[in-house]
mmCIF file of C-alpha atoms and ligand atoms in Angstrom:
data_model
loop_
_atom_site.group_PDB
_atom_site.id
_atom_site.type_symbol
_atom_site.label_atom_id
_atom_site.label_comp_id
_atom_site.label_asym_id
_atom_site.label_seq_id
_atom_site.Cartn_x
_atom_site.Cartn_y
_atom_site.Cartn_z
ATOM 1 C CA GLN A 275 121.017 86.585 92.848
ATOM 2 C CA GLN A 276 119.141 89.100 90.722
ATOM 3 C CA SER A 277 115.369 88.756 90.630
ATOM 4 C CA GLU A 278 113.471 89.284 87.427
ATOM 5 C CA MET A 279 111.953 92.765 87.125
ATOM 6 C CA LEU A 280 108.367 92.926 85.978
ATOM 7 C CA LEU A 281 107.768 96.642 86.059
ATOM 8 C CA THR A 282 110.353 99.372 85.627
ATOM 9 C CA LEU A 283 109.755 103.096 85.772
ATOM 10 C CA ASN A 284 112.682 105.080 84.534
ATOM 11 C CA ASN A 285 112.815 108.764 85.384
ATOM 12 C CA ILE A 286 109.166 109.495 84.709
ATOM 13 C CA GLU A 287 107.706 112.940 84.811
ATOM 14 C CA VAL A 288 103.960 113.612 84.999
ATOM 15 C CA ILE A 289 102.275 116.908 84.293
ATOM 16 C CA TYR A 290 98.596 117.698 84.984
ATOM 17 C CA ASN A 291 96.713 120.257 82.920
ATOM 18 C CA HIS A 292 99.844 120.976 80.851
ATOM 19 C CA VAL A 293 101.418 122.977 83.672
ATOM 20 C CA ILE A 294 101.411 121.241 87.047
ATOM 21 C CA LEU A 295 104.545 119.141 87.383
ATOM 22 C CA VAL A 296 103.691 116.401 89.900
ATOM 23 C CA LEU A 297 106.206 113.603 89.298
ATOM 24 C CA LYS A 298 109.705 114.956 88.862
ATOM 25 C CA GLY A 299 111.662 111.971 87.605
ATOM 26 C CA VAL A 300 110.511 108.868 89.455
ATOM 27 C CA SER A 301 112.412 105.618 88.987
ATOM 28 C CA LEU A 302 111.465 102.336 90.588
ATOM 29 C CA SER A 303 111.349 98.613 89.919
ATOM 30 C CA VAL A 304 108.920 95.885 90.875
ATOM 31 C CA PRO A 305 110.446 92.409 90.936
ATOM 32 C CA LYS A 306 108.510 89.286 90.108
ATOM 33 C CA GLY A 307 107.179 87.700 93.274
ATOM 34 C CA GLY A 308 107.750 90.708 95.501
ATOM 35 C CA ILE A 309 105.720 93.135 97.546
ATOM 36 C CA THR A 310 106.952 96.631 96.784
ATOM 37 C CA ALA A 311 105.684 99.637 98.713
ATOM 38 C CA LEU A 312 105.384 103.197 97.529
ATOM 39 C CA LEU A 313 105.281 105.423 100.597
ATOM 40 C CA GLY A 314 104.916 109.070 101.392
ATOM 41 C CA GLY A 315 102.509 111.628 102.739
ATOM 42 C CA ASN A 316 99.404 113.136 101.302
ATOM 43 C CA GLY A 317 99.982 114.486 97.813
ATOM 44 C CA ALA A 318 103.469 113.019 97.409
ATOM 45 C CA GLY A 319 102.490 111.458 94.087
ATOM 46 C CA LYS A 320 101.748 107.827 94.944
ATOM 47 C CA THR A 321 98.377 107.631 93.212
ATOM 48 C CA THR A 322 99.733 109.485 90.203
ATOM 49 C CA THR A 323 102.544 106.938 89.899
ATOM 50 C CA LEU A 324 100.151 103.969 89.978
ATOM 51 C CA LYS A 325 97.798 105.592 87.486
ATOM 52 C CA ALA A 326 100.685 106.371 85.149
ATOM 53 C CA VAL A 327 101.485 102.657 84.969
ATOM 54 C CA SER A 328 97.934 101.672 83.956
ATOM 55 C CA ASN A 329 97.616 104.656 81.649
ATOM 56 C CA LEU A 330 94.740 106.066 83.670
ATOM 57 C CA LEU A 331 95.943 109.666 83.723
ATOM 58 C CA ARG A 332 94.306 110.915 80.560
ATOM 59 C CA SER A 333 90.844 111.245 82.106
ATOM 60 C CA GLU A 334 92.452 113.407 84.812
ATOM 61 C CA ARG A 335 94.183 115.585 82.219
ATOM 62 C CA GLY A 336 97.508 114.157 83.263
ATOM 63 C CA GLU A 337 100.312 113.090 80.972
ATOM 64 C CA VAL A 338 103.649 111.293 81.221
ATOM 65 C CA THR A 339 105.964 113.821 79.587
ATOM 66 C CA LYS A 340 109.334 112.207 80.218
ATOM 67 C CA GLY A 341 110.835 108.830 81.013
ATOM 68 C CA THR A 342 109.809 105.271 80.240
ATOM 69 C CA ILE A 343 107.552 102.654 81.758
ATOM 70 C CA GLU A 344 108.277 99.050 80.888
ATOM 71 C CA TYR A 345 106.432 95.891 81.781
ATOM 72 C CA ARG A 346 108.326 92.689 81.062
ATOM 73 C CA GLY A 347 110.667 94.729 78.908
ATOM 74 C CA GLU A 348 107.884 96.143 76.755
ATOM 75 C CA LYS A 349 107.255 99.890 76.671
ATOM 76 C CA VAL A 350 103.663 100.263 77.825
ATOM 77 C CA GLN A 351 103.062 104.013 77.711
ATOM 78 C CA SER A 352 101.074 103.905 74.485
ATOM 79 C CA LEU A 353 98.905 100.993 75.562
ATOM 80 C CA SER A 354 95.333 101.383 76.804
ATOM 81 C CA PRO A 355 94.285 100.575 80.367
ATOM 82 C CA SER A 356 92.643 97.370 79.126
ATOM 83 C CA ASP A 357 95.847 96.353 77.300
ATOM 84 C CA LEU A 358 97.579 96.511 80.669
ATOM 85 C CA VAL A 359 94.855 94.319 82.160
ATOM 86 C CA LYS A 360 95.427 91.791 79.368
ATOM 87 C CA ARG A 361 99.102 91.723 80.290
ATOM 88 C CA GLY A 362 98.151 90.916 83.869
ATOM 89 C CA VAL A 363 98.549 94.350 85.445
ATOM 90 C CA ILE A 364 95.468 95.101 87.525
ATOM 91 C CA GLN A 365 94.806 98.337 89.348
ATOM 92 C CA VAL A 366 92.814 98.483 92.583
ATOM 93 C CA MET A 367 92.000 102.139 92.963
ATOM 94 C CA GLU A 368 91.810 104.124 96.142
ATOM 95 C CA GLY A 369 88.298 104.400 97.493
ATOM 96 C CA ARG A 370 87.531 100.831 96.419
ATOM 97 C CA HIS A 371 85.256 101.514 93.485
ATOM 98 C CA CYS A 372 82.825 98.678 93.893
ATOM 99 C CA PHE A 373 79.640 98.891 91.898
ATOM 100 C CA GLU A 374 77.289 99.735 94.730
ATOM 101 C CA HIS A 375 74.144 98.397 93.099
ATOM 102 C CA LEU A 376 75.632 95.035 92.195
ATOM 103 C CA THR A 377 75.996 92.216 94.674
ATOM 104 C CA ILE A 378 79.419 91.241 95.965
ATOM 105 C CA GLU A 379 79.447 88.222 93.656
ATOM 106 C CA GLU A 380 78.386 90.272 90.637
ATOM 107 C CA ASN A 381 81.185 92.711 91.451
ATOM 108 C CA LEU A 382 83.677 89.866 91.579
ATOM 109 C CA MET A 383 82.450 88.532 88.248
ATOM 110 C CA THR A 384 83.056 91.889 86.559
ATOM 111 C CA GLY A 385 86.745 91.180 87.138
ATOM 112 C CA ALA A 386 86.545 88.167 84.846
ATOM 113 C CA TYR A 387 85.163 89.889 81.776
ATOM 114 C CA THR A 388 88.445 90.168 79.850
ATOM 115 C CA ARG A 389 89.304 86.525 80.336
ATOM 116 C CA ARG A 390 89.427 84.181 77.413
ATOM 117 C CA ASP A 391 89.318 80.916 79.363
ATOM 118 C CA GLY A 392 86.138 79.039 80.163
ATOM 119 C CA ALA A 393 83.434 79.251 82.788
ATOM 120 C CA ALA A 394 84.994 76.395 84.762
ATOM 121 C CA GLU A 395 88.239 78.328 85.278
ATOM 122 C CA VAL A 396 86.333 81.441 86.277
ATOM 123 C CA GLN A 397 84.296 79.417 88.768
ATOM 124 C CA LYS A 398 87.510 77.973 90.177
ATOM 125 C CA ASP A 399 88.907 81.450 90.717
ATOM 126 C CA LEU A 400 85.695 82.573 92.363
ATOM 127 C CA GLU A 401 86.150 79.731 94.851
ATOM 128 C CA LEU A 402 89.764 80.810 95.291
ATOM 129 C CA VAL A 403 88.661 84.364 96.104
ATOM 130 C CA TYR A 404 86.145 83.008 98.611
ATOM 131 C CA SER A 405 88.825 80.866 100.223
ATOM 132 C CA TYR A 406 90.933 83.976 100.861
ATOM 133 C CA PHE A 407 87.946 86.111 101.806
ATOM 134 C CA PRO A 408 85.382 83.898 103.572
ATOM 135 C CA ARG A 409 83.585 87.072 104.534
ATOM 136 C CA LEU A 410 82.861 87.808 100.885
ATOM 137 C CA LYS A 411 81.324 84.380 100.503
ATOM 138 C CA GLU A 412 79.002 85.051 103.411
ATOM 139 C CA ARG A 413 78.005 88.348 101.872
ATOM 140 C CA ARG A 414 78.009 87.284 98.232
ATOM 141 C CA LYS A 415 74.336 88.065 97.690
ATOM 142 C CA SER A 416 74.504 91.447 99.448
ATOM 143 C CA GLN A 417 74.459 94.646 97.493
ATOM 144 C CA ALA A 418 78.010 96.006 97.701
ATOM 145 C CA GLY A 419 76.810 99.465 98.683
ATOM 146 C CA TYR A 420 75.422 98.028 101.894
ATOM 147 C CA THR A 421 78.573 96.212 102.965
ATOM 148 C CA SER A 422 81.253 97.640 105.254
ATOM 149 C CA GLY A 423 84.342 99.549 104.152
ATOM 150 C CA GLY A 424 86.505 96.517 104.883
ATOM 151 C CA GLU A 425 84.271 94.231 102.861
ATOM 152 C CA GLN A 426 84.343 96.645 99.947
ATOM 153 C CA GLN A 427 88.129 96.759 100.061
ATOM 154 C CA MET A 428 88.177 92.953 100.074
ATOM 155 C CA CYS A 429 85.720 92.961 97.180
ATOM 156 C CA ALA A 430 87.983 95.280 95.174
ATOM 157 C CA ILE A 431 90.992 93.019 95.742
ATOM 158 C CA GLY A 432 88.858 89.952 95.023
ATOM 159 C CA ARG A 433 87.719 91.471 91.759
ATOM 160 C CA ALA A 434 91.352 92.059 90.787
ATOM 161 C CA LEU A 435 92.051 88.390 91.524
ATOM 162 C CA MET A 436 89.266 87.402 89.143
ATOM 163 C CA SER A 437 91.316 88.912 86.309
ATOM 164 C CA SER A 438 94.111 86.350 86.851
ATOM 165 C CA PRO A 439 96.622 89.047 87.731
ATOM 166 C CA GLU A 440 100.381 88.811 87.578
ATOM 167 C CA THR A 441 100.805 92.190 89.265
ATOM 168 C CA ILE A 442 98.323 94.107 91.413
ATOM 169 C CA LEU A 443 98.707 97.857 91.818
ATOM 170 C CA LEU A 444 97.024 98.489 95.140
ATOM 171 C CA ASP A 445 96.294 102.063 96.147
ATOM 172 C CA GLU A 446 96.004 102.819 99.863
ATOM 173 C CA PRO A 447 94.412 99.556 101.029
ATOM 174 C CA SER A 448 94.378 100.736 104.652
ATOM 175 C CA MET A 449 92.390 103.877 103.983
ATOM 176 C CA GLY A 450 89.516 104.372 106.401
ATOM 177 C CA LEU A 451 89.874 100.944 107.982
ATOM 178 C CA ALA A 452 90.268 100.022 111.643
ATOM 179 C CA PRO A 453 93.780 98.771 112.552
ATOM 180 C CA GLN A 454 92.689 95.169 112.970
ATOM 181 C CA LEU A 455 91.141 95.114 109.524
ATOM 182 C CA VAL A 456 94.208 96.737 108.002
ATOM 183 C CA GLU A 457 96.243 93.889 109.466
ATOM 184 C CA GLU A 458 93.790 91.352 108.072
ATOM 185 C CA ILE A 459 94.020 92.832 104.573
ATOM 186 C CA PHE A 460 97.836 92.926 104.638
ATOM 187 C CA GLU A 461 97.958 89.316 105.833
ATOM 188 C CA ILE A 462 95.880 88.344 102.819
ATOM 189 C CA VAL A 463 98.158 90.348 100.517
ATOM 190 C CA LYS A 464 101.086 88.427 101.984
ATOM 191 C CA ASP A 465 99.341 85.087 101.441
ATOM 192 C CA LEU A 466 98.406 85.954 97.871
ATOM 193 C CA ASN A 467 102.001 86.920 97.245
ATOM 194 C CA GLU A 468 103.447 83.756 98.771
ATOM 195 C CA ARG A 469 100.912 81.166 97.648
ATOM 196 C CA GLU A 470 99.546 82.520 94.382
ATOM 197 C CA GLY A 471 102.719 84.284 93.280
ATOM 198 C CA VAL A 472 100.990 87.635 92.752
ATOM 199 C CA SER A 473 103.411 90.582 92.718
ATOM 200 C CA PHE A 474 102.306 93.804 94.371
ATOM 201 C CA LEU A 475 103.080 97.477 94.063
ATOM 202 C CA LEU A 476 101.179 99.123 96.872
ATOM 203 C CA ALA A 477 100.830 102.775 97.740
ATOM 204 C CA GLU A 478 100.427 103.517 101.437
ATOM 205 C CA GLN A 479 100.463 106.424 103.828
ATOM 206 C CA ASN A 480 100.527 103.928 106.671
ATOM 207 C CA THR A 481 104.289 103.475 106.514
ATOM 208 C CA THR A 482 104.601 101.226 109.558
ATOM 209 C CA VAL A 483 102.226 98.553 108.359
ATOM 210 C CA ALA A 484 103.381 98.710 104.747
ATOM 211 C CA LEU A 485 107.058 98.301 105.668
ATOM 212 C CA ARG A 486 106.298 95.319 107.856
ATOM 213 C CA TYR A 487 104.924 93.490 104.837
ATOM 214 C CA ALA A 488 106.902 94.953 101.932
ATOM 215 C CA HIS A 489 110.134 93.383 100.732
ATOM 216 C CA TYR A 490 111.222 96.711 99.332
ATOM 217 C CA GLY A 491 110.029 100.277 99.716
ATOM 218 C CA TYR A 492 110.354 103.627 97.985
ATOM 219 C CA ILE A 493 109.614 106.871 99.786
ATOM 220 C CA LEU A 494 108.180 109.666 97.686
ATOM 221 C CA GLU A 495 108.268 113.306 98.626
ATOM 222 C CA SER A 496 106.887 116.016 96.361
ATOM 223 C CA GLY A 497 107.141 113.799 93.309
ATOM 224 C CA ARG A 498 110.648 112.487 93.918
ATOM 225 C CA VAL A 499 111.998 109.270 95.399
ATOM 226 C CA VAL A 500 113.959 110.462 98.423
ATOM 227 C CA MET A 501 114.868 107.087 99.870
ATOM 228 C CA ASP A 502 114.561 103.420 99.027
ATOM 229 C CA GLY A 503 115.602 100.144 100.563
ATOM 230 C CA GLU A 504 114.491 96.810 101.917
ATOM 231 C CA GLY A 505 111.350 96.972 104.031
ATOM 232 C CA ALA A 506 113.015 95.829 107.237
ATOM 233 C CA ALA A 507 115.910 98.250 106.787
ATOM 234 C CA LEU A 508 113.629 101.234 106.173
ATOM 235 C CA LEU A 509 111.611 100.303 109.235
ATOM 236 C CA GLU A 510 114.800 100.617 111.316
ATOM 237 C CA ASN A 511 116.099 103.721 109.560
ATOM 238 C CA GLU A 512 116.323 106.733 111.893
ATOM 239 C CA ASP A 513 115.136 109.264 109.306
ATOM 240 C CA VAL A 514 112.196 107.086 108.392
ATOM 241 C CA LYS A 515 111.361 106.659 112.065
ATOM 242 C CA GLU A 516 111.530 110.374 112.658
ATOM 243 C CA PHE A 517 109.608 111.571 109.620
ATOM 244 C CA TYR A 518 107.245 108.813 108.615
ATOM 245 C CA LEU A 519 106.475 106.253 111.278
ATOM 246 C CA GLY A 520 103.394 106.947 113.275
ATOM 247 C CA LEU A 521 102.291 109.555 110.795
ATOM 248 C CA SER A 522 99.049 107.976 109.805
HETATM 249 P P1 ATP B 209 96.950 110.813 98.312
HETATM 250 O O1 ATP B 209 97.283 109.741 99.265
HETATM 251 O O2 ATP B 209 96.348 112.025 98.940
HETATM 252 O O3 ATP B 209 96.212 110.340 97.092
HETATM 253 P P2 ATP B 209 99.258 110.794 96.676
HETATM 254 O O4 ATP B 209 100.649 110.631 97.189
HETATM 255 O O5 ATP B 209 98.625 109.613 96.082
HETATM 256 O O6 ATP B 209 98.362 111.366 97.819
HETATM 257 P P3 ATP B 209 98.585 112.145 94.267
HETATM 258 O O7 ATP B 209 97.138 111.875 94.400
HETATM 259 O O8 ATP B 209 99.339 111.411 93.239
HETATM 260 O O9 ATP B 209 99.318 111.988 95.665
HETATM 261 O O10 ATP B 209 98.750 113.705 94.022
HETATM 262 C C1 ATP B 209 100.022 114.315 93.835
HETATM 263 C C2 ATP B 209 99.847 115.796 93.537
HETATM 264 O O11 ATP B 209 99.173 115.945 92.283
HETATM 265 C C3 ATP B 209 99.005 116.544 94.538
HETATM 266 O O12 ATP B 209 99.588 117.789 94.769
HETATM 267 C C4 ATP B 209 97.666 116.694 93.862
HETATM 268 O O13 ATP B 209 97.036 117.877 94.273
HETATM 269 C C5 ATP B 209 98.046 116.773 92.400
HETATM 270 N N1 ATP B 209 96.983 116.228 91.520
HETATM 271 C C6 ATP B 209 96.434 115.011 91.576
HETATM 272 N N2 ATP B 209 95.509 114.838 90.623
HETATM 273 C C7 ATP B 209 95.471 115.994 89.931
HETATM 274 C C8 ATP B 209 94.710 116.479 88.811
HETATM 275 N N3 ATP B 209 93.814 115.679 88.207
HETATM 276 N N4 ATP B 209 94.928 117.723 88.393
HETATM 277 C C9 ATP B 209 95.842 118.517 89.001
HETATM 278 N N5 ATP B 209 96.592 118.135 90.042
HETATM 279 C C10 ATP B 209 96.408 116.909 90.512
#
């Protein structure tokens, strides 16, 4: 049975500064209700792909010069980043990007600013975030800049949840975190996927962990998809084992 595709990239090309060709025809699909992983080494083009979807390349002097990006069948290339947010596509950027001078709770609340529903619904979602991240509840009055790397990553995901997302684009959630914390974060991603129905497209250099949680994976190399398949199958694939597992 065919699952419904939320996001489809068809042969997209991205050029930085008018000359540097970074994505050389990337195609991929993100099904509703799935966890999809975008894998590959440093500089393969994972971040560029995620930013292309949310239309965040302009400030980096990057441009999609070929191909199409569709969300729920609608071409989204001419939409603004906030239009994507309104459609339920929320980006969690690499490096976490919490507001350091705001408290954890204030950071979470910034995720709710585009919402049209009432304070009661927002409060309910705040409780939901705290139920997934009890640690954030404990630290809700702490200035984000003084919390740990893991807590800031949780805060960034929590803030995305406050926007009532349908799809979260999650860039390198494992970056800089101890293995046990990486596991903790991926377990929460899995729970959010299964219980809240959030779909994920996540970029990871940590191929082993990502493939253990992803239903489907795409491997990028120098701006091209060189392999794709179900998570479990890629994890067992000899080429993947040789070139990617244990890399990070
Ligand atoms: P990383 O995990 O290091 O972020 P990545 O797979 O996400 O790697 P990208 O950040 O998408 O890779 O970068 C892909 C290529 O594009 C790299 O060669 C990088 O140097 C180049 N690149 C990224 N941003 C820009 C920019 N603003 N201007 C020019 N080149 C850029």
